[in-house]
mmCIF file of C-alpha atoms in Angstrom:
data_model
loop_
_atom_site.group_PDB
_atom_site.id
_atom_site.type_symbol
_atom_site.label_atom_id
_atom_site.label_comp_id
_atom_site.label_asym_id
_atom_site.label_seq_id
_atom_site.Cartn_x
_atom_site.Cartn_y
_atom_site.Cartn_z
ATOM 1 C CA MET I 1 15.565 159.738 9.492
ATOM 2 C CA GLU I 2 16.276 160.288 13.192
ATOM 3 C CA ASN I 3 12.807 159.567 14.591
ATOM 4 C CA PRO I 4 10.484 157.732 12.172
ATOM 5 C CA SER I 5 7.668 157.614 14.739
ATOM 6 C CA GLN I 6 7.145 161.377 14.565
ATOM 7 C CA TYR I 7 6.150 160.942 10.907
ATOM 8 C CA GLN I 8 3.679 158.182 11.733
ATOM 9 C CA ARG I 9 1.991 159.762 14.760
ATOM 10 C CA THR I 10 -0.335 162.027 12.753
ATOM 11 C CA VAL I 11 -0.500 161.880 8.948
ATOM 12 C CA GLY I 12 -1.970 164.594 6.759
ATOM 13 C CA VAL I 13 -4.057 163.939 3.645
ATOM 14 C CA ILE I 14 -4.705 166.955 1.419
ATOM 15 C CA GLY I 15 -7.869 166.704 -0.651
ATOM 16 C CA ALA I 16 -11.193 165.276 0.482
ATOM 17 C CA GLY I 17 -12.277 163.764 -2.810
ATOM 18 C CA LYS I 18 -13.227 160.088 -3.057
ATOM 19 C CA PHE I 19 -9.670 158.775 -3.283
ATOM 20 C CA GLY I 20 -8.275 161.195 -0.702
ATOM 21 C CA THR I 21 -11.010 160.154 1.719
ATOM 22 C CA THR I 22 -10.291 156.493 0.970
ATOM 23 C CA VAL I 23 -6.565 156.922 1.632
ATOM 24 C CA ALA I 24 -7.338 158.755 4.870
ATOM 25 C CA LYS I 25 -9.424 155.811 6.045
ATOM 26 C CA LEU I 26 -6.677 153.360 5.098
ATOM 27 C CA ILE I 27 -4.093 155.301 7.090
ATOM 28 C CA SER I 28 -6.463 155.618 10.057
ATOM 29 C CA GLN I 29 -5.843 151.929 10.762
ATOM 30 C CA LYS I 30 -2.267 152.843 11.683
ATOM 31 C CA ALA I 31 -2.272 156.516 12.711
ATOM 32 C CA LYS I 32 -4.310 159.601 13.490
ATOM 33 C CA VAL I 33 -5.240 161.467 10.291
ATOM 34 C CA LEU I 34 -5.877 165.112 9.538
ATOM 35 C CA LEU I 35 -7.855 165.328 6.286
ATOM 36 C CA TYR I 36 -7.579 168.789 4.746
ATOM 37 C CA THR I 37 -10.229 170.524 2.668
ATOM 38 C CA ARG I 38 -10.276 174.204 1.736
ATOM 39 C CA GLN I 39 -13.956 174.598 2.659
ATOM 40 C CA SER I 40 -14.407 175.115 6.408
ATOM 41 C CA ASP I 41 -18.155 174.422 6.186
ATOM 42 C CA THR I 42 -17.437 171.111 4.461
ATOM 43 C CA ALA I 43 -14.958 170.216 7.191
ATOM 44 C CA ALA I 44 -17.503 170.983 9.913
ATOM 45 C CA HIS I 45 -20.223 168.951 8.172
ATOM 46 C CA ILE I 46 -17.983 165.897 7.726
ATOM 47 C CA ASN I 47 -16.806 166.043 11.342
ATOM 48 C CA GLN I 48 -20.418 166.144 12.478
ATOM 49 C CA THR I 49 -21.821 163.401 10.225
ATOM 50 C CA ARG I 50 -18.680 161.199 10.153
ATOM 51 C CA THR I 51 -19.379 160.293 6.534
ATOM 52 C CA HIS I 52 -18.117 161.710 3.249
ATOM 53 C CA LYS I 53 -18.330 160.556 -0.371
ATOM 54 C CA GLY I 54 -20.164 157.483 0.854
ATOM 55 C CA VAL I 55 -17.298 156.611 3.206
ATOM 56 C CA SER I 56 -17.843 156.260 6.955
ATOM 57 C CA LEU I 57 -14.993 157.848 8.895
ATOM 58 C CA PRO I 58 -13.584 156.593 12.200
ATOM 59 C CA GLU I 59 -13.071 159.003 15.083
ATOM 60 C CA ASN I 60 -9.293 159.282 14.575
ATOM 61 C CA ILE I 61 -9.846 161.126 11.272
ATOM 62 C CA GLN I 62 -10.400 164.832 11.782
ATOM 63 C CA VAL I 63 -11.247 167.084 8.855
ATOM 64 C CA ILE I 64 -9.669 170.551 8.966
ATOM 65 C CA SER I 65 -9.221 173.621 6.764
ATOM 66 C CA ASP I 66 -6.142 175.034 8.523
ATOM 67 C CA LEU I 67 -2.850 174.650 6.623
ATOM 68 C CA ASP I 68 -0.777 175.922 9.541
ATOM 69 C CA ARG I 69 -2.138 173.261 11.868
ATOM 70 C CA LEU I 70 -1.840 170.589 9.176
ATOM 71 C CA THR I 71 1.865 171.180 8.585
ATOM 72 C CA LYS I 72 2.719 171.626 12.274
ATOM 73 C CA GLU I 73 1.069 168.382 13.358
ATOM 74 C CA CYS I 74 1.920 166.312 10.260
ATOM 75 C CA LEU I 75 5.402 165.778 8.873
ATOM 76 C CA LEU I 76 4.138 163.162 6.414
ATOM 77 C CA LEU I 77 1.679 164.638 3.918
ATOM 78 C CA LEU I 78 -0.234 162.937 1.115
ATOM 79 C CA PRO I 79 -1.649 165.489 -1.370
ATOM 80 C CA ILE I 80 -4.423 163.999 -3.518
ATOM 81 C CA VAL I 81 -5.966 166.812 -5.562
ATOM 82 C CA PRO I 82 -6.683 167.130 -9.317
ATOM 83 C CA SER I 83 -3.590 167.858 -11.405
ATOM 84 C CA ALA I 84 -5.082 171.107 -12.740
ATOM 85 C CA LYS I 85 -5.215 172.447 -9.172
ATOM 86 C CA PHE I 86 -2.044 170.838 -7.835
ATOM 87 C CA ARG I 87 0.370 173.708 -8.451
ATOM 88 C CA SER I 88 -1.938 176.319 -6.941
ATOM 89 C CA MET I 89 -2.411 174.034 -3.931
ATOM 90 C CA MET I 90 1.370 173.775 -3.543
ATOM 91 C CA ARG I 91 1.736 177.551 -3.734
ATOM 92 C CA ASP I 92 -0.778 177.932 -0.915
ATOM 93 C CA LEU I 93 0.932 175.201 1.113
ATOM 94 C CA SER I 94 4.568 176.126 0.447
ATOM 95 C CA PRO I 95 4.982 178.851 3.108
ATOM 96 C CA TYR I 96 4.164 176.250 5.781
ATOM 97 C CA LEU I 97 6.552 173.557 4.541
ATOM 98 C CA THR I 98 10.134 172.780 5.566
ATOM 99 C CA PRO I 99 12.768 170.301 4.341
ATOM 100 C CA GLU I 100 11.726 168.130 7.286
ATOM 101 C CA HIS I 101 8.380 167.345 5.649
ATOM 102 C CA ILE I 102 7.864 164.291 3.431
ATOM 103 C CA MET I 103 5.238 164.266 0.692
ATOM 104 C CA ILE I 104 3.775 161.239 -1.114
ATOM 105 C CA HIS I 105 1.221 162.405 -3.653
ATOM 106 C CA GLY I 106 -1.630 160.362 -5.112
ATOM 107 C CA THR I 107 -2.463 162.546 -8.122
ATOM 108 C CA LYS I 108 -2.385 160.792 -11.502
ATOM 109 C CA GLY I 109 -1.970 163.665 -13.907
ATOM 110 C CA LEU I 110 0.523 166.148 -15.351
ATOM 111 C CA ASP I 111 1.295 169.835 -14.951
ATOM 112 C CA VAL I 112 1.821 172.045 -18.016
ATOM 113 C CA ASP I 113 0.987 175.461 -16.574
ATOM 114 C CA ARG I 114 3.919 176.452 -14.384
ATOM 115 C CA ASP I 115 3.461 180.152 -15.194
ATOM 116 C CA GLY I 116 -0.206 180.139 -14.272
ATOM 117 C CA GLN I 117 -1.192 181.611 -17.633
ATOM 118 C CA GLY I 118 -3.681 178.892 -18.573
ATOM 119 C CA LEU I 119 -3.272 175.943 -20.883
ATOM 120 C CA ASP I 120 -2.191 176.376 -24.478
ATOM 121 C CA TYR I 121 -2.199 172.830 -25.815
ATOM 122 C CA ASP I 122 -0.897 173.932 -29.210
ATOM 123 C CA ASN I 123 2.420 174.945 -27.669
ATOM 124 C CA ILE I 124 3.142 172.071 -25.293
ATOM 125 C CA GLY I 125 6.540 170.419 -25.679
ATOM 126 C CA PRO I 126 8.415 167.883 -23.513
ATOM 127 C CA GLU I 127 10.143 170.729 -21.672
ATOM 128 C CA ASP I 128 6.753 172.051 -20.509
ATOM 129 C CA VAL I 129 5.541 168.863 -18.831
ATOM 130 C CA MET I 130 6.118 168.248 -15.135
ATOM 131 C CA THR I 131 5.036 165.419 -12.876
ATOM 132 C CA MET I 132 3.484 166.183 -9.504
ATOM 133 C CA SER I 133 6.687 165.314 -7.630
ATOM 134 C CA GLU I 134 8.530 167.826 -9.811
ATOM 135 C CA VAL I 135 5.870 170.431 -8.991
ATOM 136 C CA ILE I 136 6.357 169.766 -5.265
ATOM 137 C CA ILE I 137 10.108 170.329 -5.584
ATOM 138 C CA ASP I 138 9.600 173.320 -7.877
ATOM 139 C CA GLU I 139 7.210 175.080 -5.495
ATOM 140 C CA SER I 140 8.512 174.197 -2.023
ATOM 141 C CA SER I 141 11.495 173.378 0.152
ATOM 142 C CA VAL I 142 10.463 169.712 0.400
ATOM 143 C CA VAL I 143 13.135 167.331 -0.884
ATOM 144 C CA ARG I 144 11.896 163.858 0.013
ATOM 145 C CA VAL I 145 8.972 163.146 -2.282
ATOM 146 C CA GLY I 146 7.209 160.084 -3.638
ATOM 147 C CA CYS I 147 4.026 158.996 -5.328
ATOM 148 C CA LEU I 148 1.252 156.501 -4.726
ATOM 149 C CA SER I 149 0.398 154.626 -7.902
ATOM 150 C CA GLY I 150 -1.230 151.410 -9.034
ATOM 151 C CA PRO I 151 -4.678 149.838 -9.417
ATOM 152 C CA ASN I 152 -6.406 151.826 -6.680
ATOM 153 C CA ILE I 153 -10.129 151.981 -7.458
ATOM 154 C CA ALA I 154 -11.550 153.671 -4.370
ATOM 155 C CA ASP I 155 -14.860 151.785 -4.171
ATOM 156 C CA GLU I 156 -13.115 148.407 -4.105
ATOM 157 C CA ILE I 157 -10.648 149.559 -1.425
ATOM 158 C CA ILE I 158 -13.460 150.866 0.771
ATOM 159 C CA MET I 159 -15.243 147.489 0.502
ATOM 160 C CA GLY I 160 -12.096 145.823 1.810
ATOM 161 C CA GLN I 161 -11.324 143.983 -1.403
ATOM 162 C CA PRO I 162 -7.647 143.017 -1.711
ATOM 163 C CA THR I 163 -5.419 145.147 -3.906
ATOM 164 C CA ALA I 164 -1.848 146.365 -4.213
ATOM 165 C CA THR I 165 -0.234 149.727 -4.753
ATOM 166 C CA VAL I 166 3.215 151.132 -5.406
ATOM 167 C CA VAL I 167 4.987 153.775 -3.366
ATOM 168 C CA ALA I 168 7.705 155.112 -5.642
ATOM 169 C CA SER I 169 10.505 157.403 -4.524
ATOM 170 C CA GLU I 170 14.236 157.948 -4.866
ATOM 171 C CA PHE I 171 14.414 157.837 -1.047
ATOM 172 C CA ASP I 172 14.275 154.580 0.890
ATOM 173 C CA GLU I 173 12.734 156.266 3.935
ATOM 174 C CA VAL I 174 9.845 157.578 1.856
ATOM 175 C CA ILE I 175 9.068 154.096 0.543
ATOM 176 C CA GLU I 176 9.327 152.618 4.032
ATOM 177 C CA LEU I 177 7.060 155.276 5.553
ATOM 178 C CA GLY I 178 4.515 154.663 2.812
ATOM 179 C CA ARG I 179 4.564 150.960 3.641
ATOM 180 C CA GLN I 180 4.223 151.555 7.370
ATOM 181 C CA VAL I 181 1.176 153.821 7.178
ATOM 182 C CA LEU I 182 -0.656 152.141 4.275
ATOM 183 C CA ASP I 183 0.075 148.412 4.368
ATOM 184 C CA SER I 184 -2.740 146.214 5.703
ATOM 185 C CA HIS I 185 -4.145 142.709 5.358
ATOM 186 C CA SER I 186 -6.014 143.758 2.198
ATOM 187 C CA PHE I 187 -3.754 146.539 0.875
ATOM 188 C CA PHE I 188 -0.264 145.411 -0.146
ATOM 189 C CA VAL I 189 2.406 148.042 -0.782
ATOM 190 C CA PHE I 190 5.247 147.516 -3.246
ATOM 191 C CA GLY I 191 8.234 149.848 -3.303
ATOM 192 C CA SER I 192 9.914 151.292 -6.384
ATOM 193 C CA LYS I 193 12.801 153.646 -7.114
ATOM 194 C CA GLY I 194 11.275 154.458 -10.522
ATOM 195 C CA LEU I 195 9.453 157.613 -9.431
ATOM 196 C CA LYS I 196 9.057 159.331 -12.793
ATOM 197 C CA GLY I 197 8.022 156.136 -14.543
ATOM 198 C CA ALA I 198 5.372 155.404 -11.916
ATOM 199 C CA GLU I 199 3.992 158.939 -12.213
ATOM 200 C CA LEU I 200 3.880 158.918 -16.015
ATOM 201 C CA ALA I 201 2.340 155.435 -16.123
ATOM 202 C CA GLY I 202 -0.345 156.584 -13.681
ATOM 203 C CA ALA I 203 -1.095 159.657 -15.774
ATOM 204 C CA PHE I 204 -1.047 158.203 -19.284
ATOM 205 C CA LYS I 205 -3.071 155.058 -18.544
ATOM 206 C CA ASN I 206 -6.051 157.339 -17.852
ATOM 207 C CA TYR I 207 -6.488 158.398 -21.469
ATOM 208 C CA ILE I 208 -6.115 154.812 -22.678
ATOM 209 C CA ALA I 209 -8.937 154.009 -20.233
ATOM 210 C CA VAL I 210 -11.027 156.678 -21.952
ATOM 211 C CA GLY I 211 -10.405 154.885 -25.259
ATOM 212 C CA SER I 212 -11.313 151.541 -23.744
ATOM 213 C CA GLY I 213 -14.580 152.993 -22.494
ATOM 214 C CA LEU I 214 -15.310 154.411 -25.960
ATOM 215 C CA LEU I 215 -15.018 150.931 -27.462
ATOM 216 C CA ALA I 216 -17.137 149.231 -24.799
ATOM 217 C CA GLY I 217 -19.808 151.912 -24.915
ATOM 218 C CA HIS I 218 -20.030 151.529 -28.688
ATOM 219 C CA GLY I 219 -20.504 147.787 -28.437
ATOM 220 C CA TYR I 220 -17.059 146.458 -29.362
ATOM 221 C CA GLY I 221 -15.772 143.335 -27.635
ATOM 222 C CA LYS I 222 -12.705 142.218 -25.740
ATOM 223 C CA ASN I 223 -10.557 141.357 -28.760
ATOM 224 C CA ILE I 224 -10.287 144.929 -29.972
ATOM 225 C CA GLN I 225 -10.161 146.205 -26.411
ATOM 226 C CA SER I 226 -7.084 144.052 -25.784
ATOM 227 C CA LEU I 227 -5.449 145.500 -28.904
ATOM 228 C CA LEU I 228 -6.131 148.999 -27.616
ATOM 229 C CA LEU I 229 -4.596 148.229 -24.207
ATOM 230 C CA THR I 230 -1.457 146.508 -25.503
ATOM 231 C CA ARG I 231 -0.745 148.981 -28.289
ATOM 232 C CA GLY I 232 -1.796 151.832 -26.023
ATOM 233 C CA LEU I 233 0.758 150.654 -23.461
ATOM 234 C CA ARG I 234 3.410 150.835 -26.177
ATOM 235 C CA GLU I 235 2.460 154.443 -26.938
ATOM 236 C CA MET I 236 2.445 155.350 -23.236
ATOM 237 C CA ILE I 237 5.989 153.988 -22.981
ATOM 238 C CA HIS I 238 7.291 155.765 -26.067
ATOM 239 C CA ILE I 239 5.919 159.161 -25.028
ATOM 240 C CA SER I 240 7.280 158.650 -21.506
ATOM 241 C CA GLN I 241 10.721 157.755 -22.826
ATOM 242 C CA LEU I 242 10.768 161.112 -24.599
ATOM 243 C CA LEU I 243 10.105 162.676 -21.187
ATOM 244 C CA GLY I 244 13.065 160.884 -19.616
ATOM 245 C CA SER I 245 11.442 157.780 -18.124
ATOM 246 C CA ASP I 246 12.626 154.189 -18.332
ATOM 247 C CA VAL I 247 10.447 151.188 -19.211
ATOM 248 C CA LYS I 248 10.456 149.193 -15.960
ATOM 249 C CA SER I 249 7.624 150.979 -14.169
ATOM 250 C CA PHE I 250 5.256 150.354 -17.077
ATOM 251 C CA LEU I 251 5.658 146.588 -16.823
ATOM 252 C CA GLY I 252 4.668 146.314 -13.170
ATOM 253 C CA THR I 253 1.846 147.181 -10.802
ATOM 254 C CA ALA I 254 1.987 150.934 -11.501
ATOM 255 C CA GLY I 255 1.907 150.304 -15.246
ATOM 256 C CA ILE I 256 0.154 147.216 -16.606
ATOM 257 C CA GLY I 257 -1.655 146.670 -13.288
ATOM 258 C CA ASP I 258 -3.114 150.152 -13.123
ATOM 259 C CA LEU I 259 -3.864 150.208 -16.851
ATOM 260 C CA PHE I 260 -5.862 146.986 -16.684
ATOM 261 C CA ALA I 261 -7.907 148.092 -13.653
ATOM 262 C CA THR I 262 -8.640 151.598 -14.902
ATOM 263 C CA ALA I 263 -9.400 150.561 -18.470
ATOM 264 C CA THR I 264 -11.838 147.768 -17.642
ATOM 265 C CA SER I 265 -13.816 148.910 -14.594
ATOM 266 C CA GLN I 266 -17.137 150.742 -14.582
ATOM 267 C CA ASP I 267 -15.964 152.276 -11.305
ATOM 268 C CA SER I 268 -13.161 154.068 -13.175
ATOM 269 C CA ARG I 269 -14.069 157.696 -13.911
ATOM 270 C CA ASN I 270 -12.022 157.681 -17.120
ATOM 271 C CA TYR I 271 -13.513 154.449 -18.429
ATOM 272 C CA SER I 272 -16.983 155.683 -17.454
ATOM 273 C CA PHE I 273 -16.478 158.966 -19.314
ATOM 274 C CA GLY I 274 -15.389 157.085 -22.459
ATOM 275 C CA TYR I 275 -18.264 154.621 -22.114
ATOM 276 C CA ARG I 276 -20.771 157.464 -22.025
ATOM 277 C CA MET I 277 -19.322 159.062 -25.152
ATOM 278 C CA GLY I 278 -19.178 155.678 -26.878
ATOM 279 C CA SER I 279 -22.858 155.169 -26.065
ATOM 280 C CA GLY I 280 -23.750 158.372 -27.897
ATOM 281 C CA GLN I 281 -23.488 161.131 -25.323
ATOM 282 C CA THR I 282 -21.829 164.416 -26.216
ATOM 283 C CA PHE I 283 -18.579 165.496 -24.585
ATOM 284 C CA ALA I 284 -20.462 167.827 -22.238
ATOM 285 C CA GLU I 285 -23.028 165.183 -21.298
ATOM 286 C CA ALA I 286 -20.340 162.609 -20.581
ATOM 287 C CA MET I 287 -18.422 165.064 -18.405
ATOM 288 C CA GLN I 288 -21.550 165.859 -16.397
ATOM 289 C CA GLY I 289 -22.119 162.166 -15.804
ATOM 290 C CA VAL I 290 -18.786 161.695 -14.011
ATOM 291 C CA ASP I 291 -18.950 162.677 -10.333
ATOM 292 C CA GLU I 292 -15.288 163.770 -10.047
ATOM 293 C CA VAL I 293 -12.462 164.821 -12.368
ATOM 294 C CA ALA I 294 -11.651 162.397 -15.188
ATOM 295 C CA GLU I 295 -7.916 163.098 -15.394
ATOM 296 C CA GLY I 296 -7.605 161.208 -18.680
ATOM 297 C CA VAL I 297 -9.468 163.881 -20.643
ATOM 298 C CA ARG I 298 -6.879 166.532 -19.797
ATOM 299 C CA THR I 299 -3.966 164.119 -20.156
ATOM 300 C CA LEU I 300 -5.249 163.027 -23.580
ATOM 301 C CA ALA I 301 -4.871 166.569 -24.922
ATOM 302 C CA ILE I 302 -1.352 166.780 -23.463
ATOM 303 C CA ALA I 303 -0.282 163.382 -24.839
ATOM 304 C CA ASN I 304 -1.662 164.142 -28.296
ATOM 305 C CA GLN I 305 0.268 167.398 -28.503
ATOM 306 C CA LEU I 306 3.451 165.776 -27.193
ATOM 307 C CA SER I 307 3.213 163.063 -29.843
ATOM 308 C CA GLN I 308 2.918 165.696 -32.569
ATOM 309 C CA LYS I 309 5.736 167.855 -31.218
ATOM 310 C CA THR I 310 8.096 164.883 -30.930
ATOM 311 C CA GLU I 311 6.910 163.039 -34.056
ATOM 312 C CA ALA I 312 6.255 159.916 -31.982
ATOM 313 C CA THR I 313 4.286 157.139 -33.675
ATOM 314 C CA THR I 314 1.057 157.163 -31.677
ATOM 315 C CA PRO I 315 -1.945 156.301 -33.871
ATOM 316 C CA ILE I 316 -4.112 155.148 -30.954
ATOM 317 C CA THR I 317 -3.467 158.311 -28.960
ATOM 318 C CA GLN I 318 -4.302 160.446 -31.980
ATOM 319 C CA MET I 319 -7.494 158.533 -32.779
ATOM 320 C CA ILE I 320 -8.792 158.745 -29.199
ATOM 321 C CA TYR I 321 -8.056 162.466 -29.261
ATOM 322 C CA ARG I 322 -9.921 163.001 -32.519
ATOM 323 C CA VAL I 323 -12.975 161.080 -31.274
ATOM 324 C CA VAL I 324 -13.135 162.931 -27.943
ATOM 325 C CA PHE I 325 -12.218 166.448 -29.051
ATOM 326 C CA LYS I 326 -12.831 166.627 -32.811
ATOM 327 C CA GLY I 327 -16.014 164.630 -33.297
ATOM 328 C CA LEU I 328 -14.487 161.810 -35.348
ATOM 329 C CA SER I 329 -16.831 158.813 -35.417
ATOM 330 C CA ILE I 330 -15.676 155.706 -33.583
ATOM 331 C CA GLU I 331 -16.220 153.628 -36.757
ATOM 332 C CA LYS I 332 -13.860 155.829 -38.779
ATOM 333 C CA ALA I 333 -11.309 155.818 -35.986
ATOM 334 C CA MET I 334 -11.399 152.012 -35.855
ATOM 335 C CA ASN I 335 -11.016 151.740 -39.627
ATOM 336 C CA MET I 336 -7.962 153.988 -39.497
ATOM 337 C CA ILE I 337 -6.397 152.009 -36.676
ATOM 338 C CA MET I 338 -7.047 148.648 -38.355
ATOM 339 C CA ARG I 339 -5.430 149.878 -41.570
ATOM 340 C CA TYR I 340 -2.447 151.427 -39.811
ATOM 341 C CA PRO I 341 0.903 149.746 -40.691
ATOM 342 C CA PHE I 342 1.889 148.877 -37.142
ATOM 343 C CA SER I 343 5.535 148.390 -36.191
ATOM 344 C CA PRO I 344 6.759 145.118 -34.580
ATOM 345 C CA ASP I 345 4.637 143.950 -31.686
ATOM 346 C CA ILE I 346 7.182 144.905 -29.004
ATOM 347 C CA ASP I 347 9.726 147.621 -29.750
ATOM 348 C CA TYR I 348 10.362 149.142 -26.333
ATOM 349 C CA LEU I 349 12.628 146.508 -24.749
#
């Protein structure tokens, strides 16, 4: 990288949801930020009020709805949009991108709709699943990509509580840039070369968090919750191995760290969705009660189908799926899991 400072001068964040807004404020401690939203009226309102999603914005964050300006002024871009909209966002953005741009995404989900024909969960196989970094490469001329993963609950970050994250990439300069623009006294940045593992860990932990919320909402305690998390981690790893990932990322901050935070916090959208269903709400009611996208619901359907297509042993994944989508009672699901002839405790090392 000939001139690293040109990447740090103005940084672009794509997506003005809660986490995108939080990341923009983090970066604003180090650089000017252009925060992109598609809605020009929303951009004007945020610029006028200087608050969004309950987050107060400093003056060096400007909200825009102009992709041409975004890509001309920002060589480092952080897209943080729901996975279901990520590919369409990249198709809109692609004409403005060059190999000079660097992208570090913060989307914890998967893409299974590369043809734009809509989701057909009954026909999903490993060859159909792409991570967000793979979508970026598939849809644009950008080569240097990375992801932001780890226990990053937005409300805690905004309050200044200490936490850590992982910037994963195959490129050293991407990791270093991520550190330079994000690292602060309360936000520690680890680097990792395990890009695919970090992305899959970040995606799959969301549906385990849904299961954890189901248990808590139904009144179960920490003993069974710990079983769900540890055995759920095993299933996350086995499905990810079938997709070409190694184990390392799952045993660090982007794996166990993110799983623990997301699956135990009321501030987690996925845990909150599961908690609502566990407390007796219908699927529709629980979805309405979550203020932004609960990625784990979509990922749960993908993981369940992958486990069936590959004949992976994933009883917890299948039980969570049947409770959420098929109306299976939590009591019956628990009875099935407790009677299941589990394999050895650790079989992924």
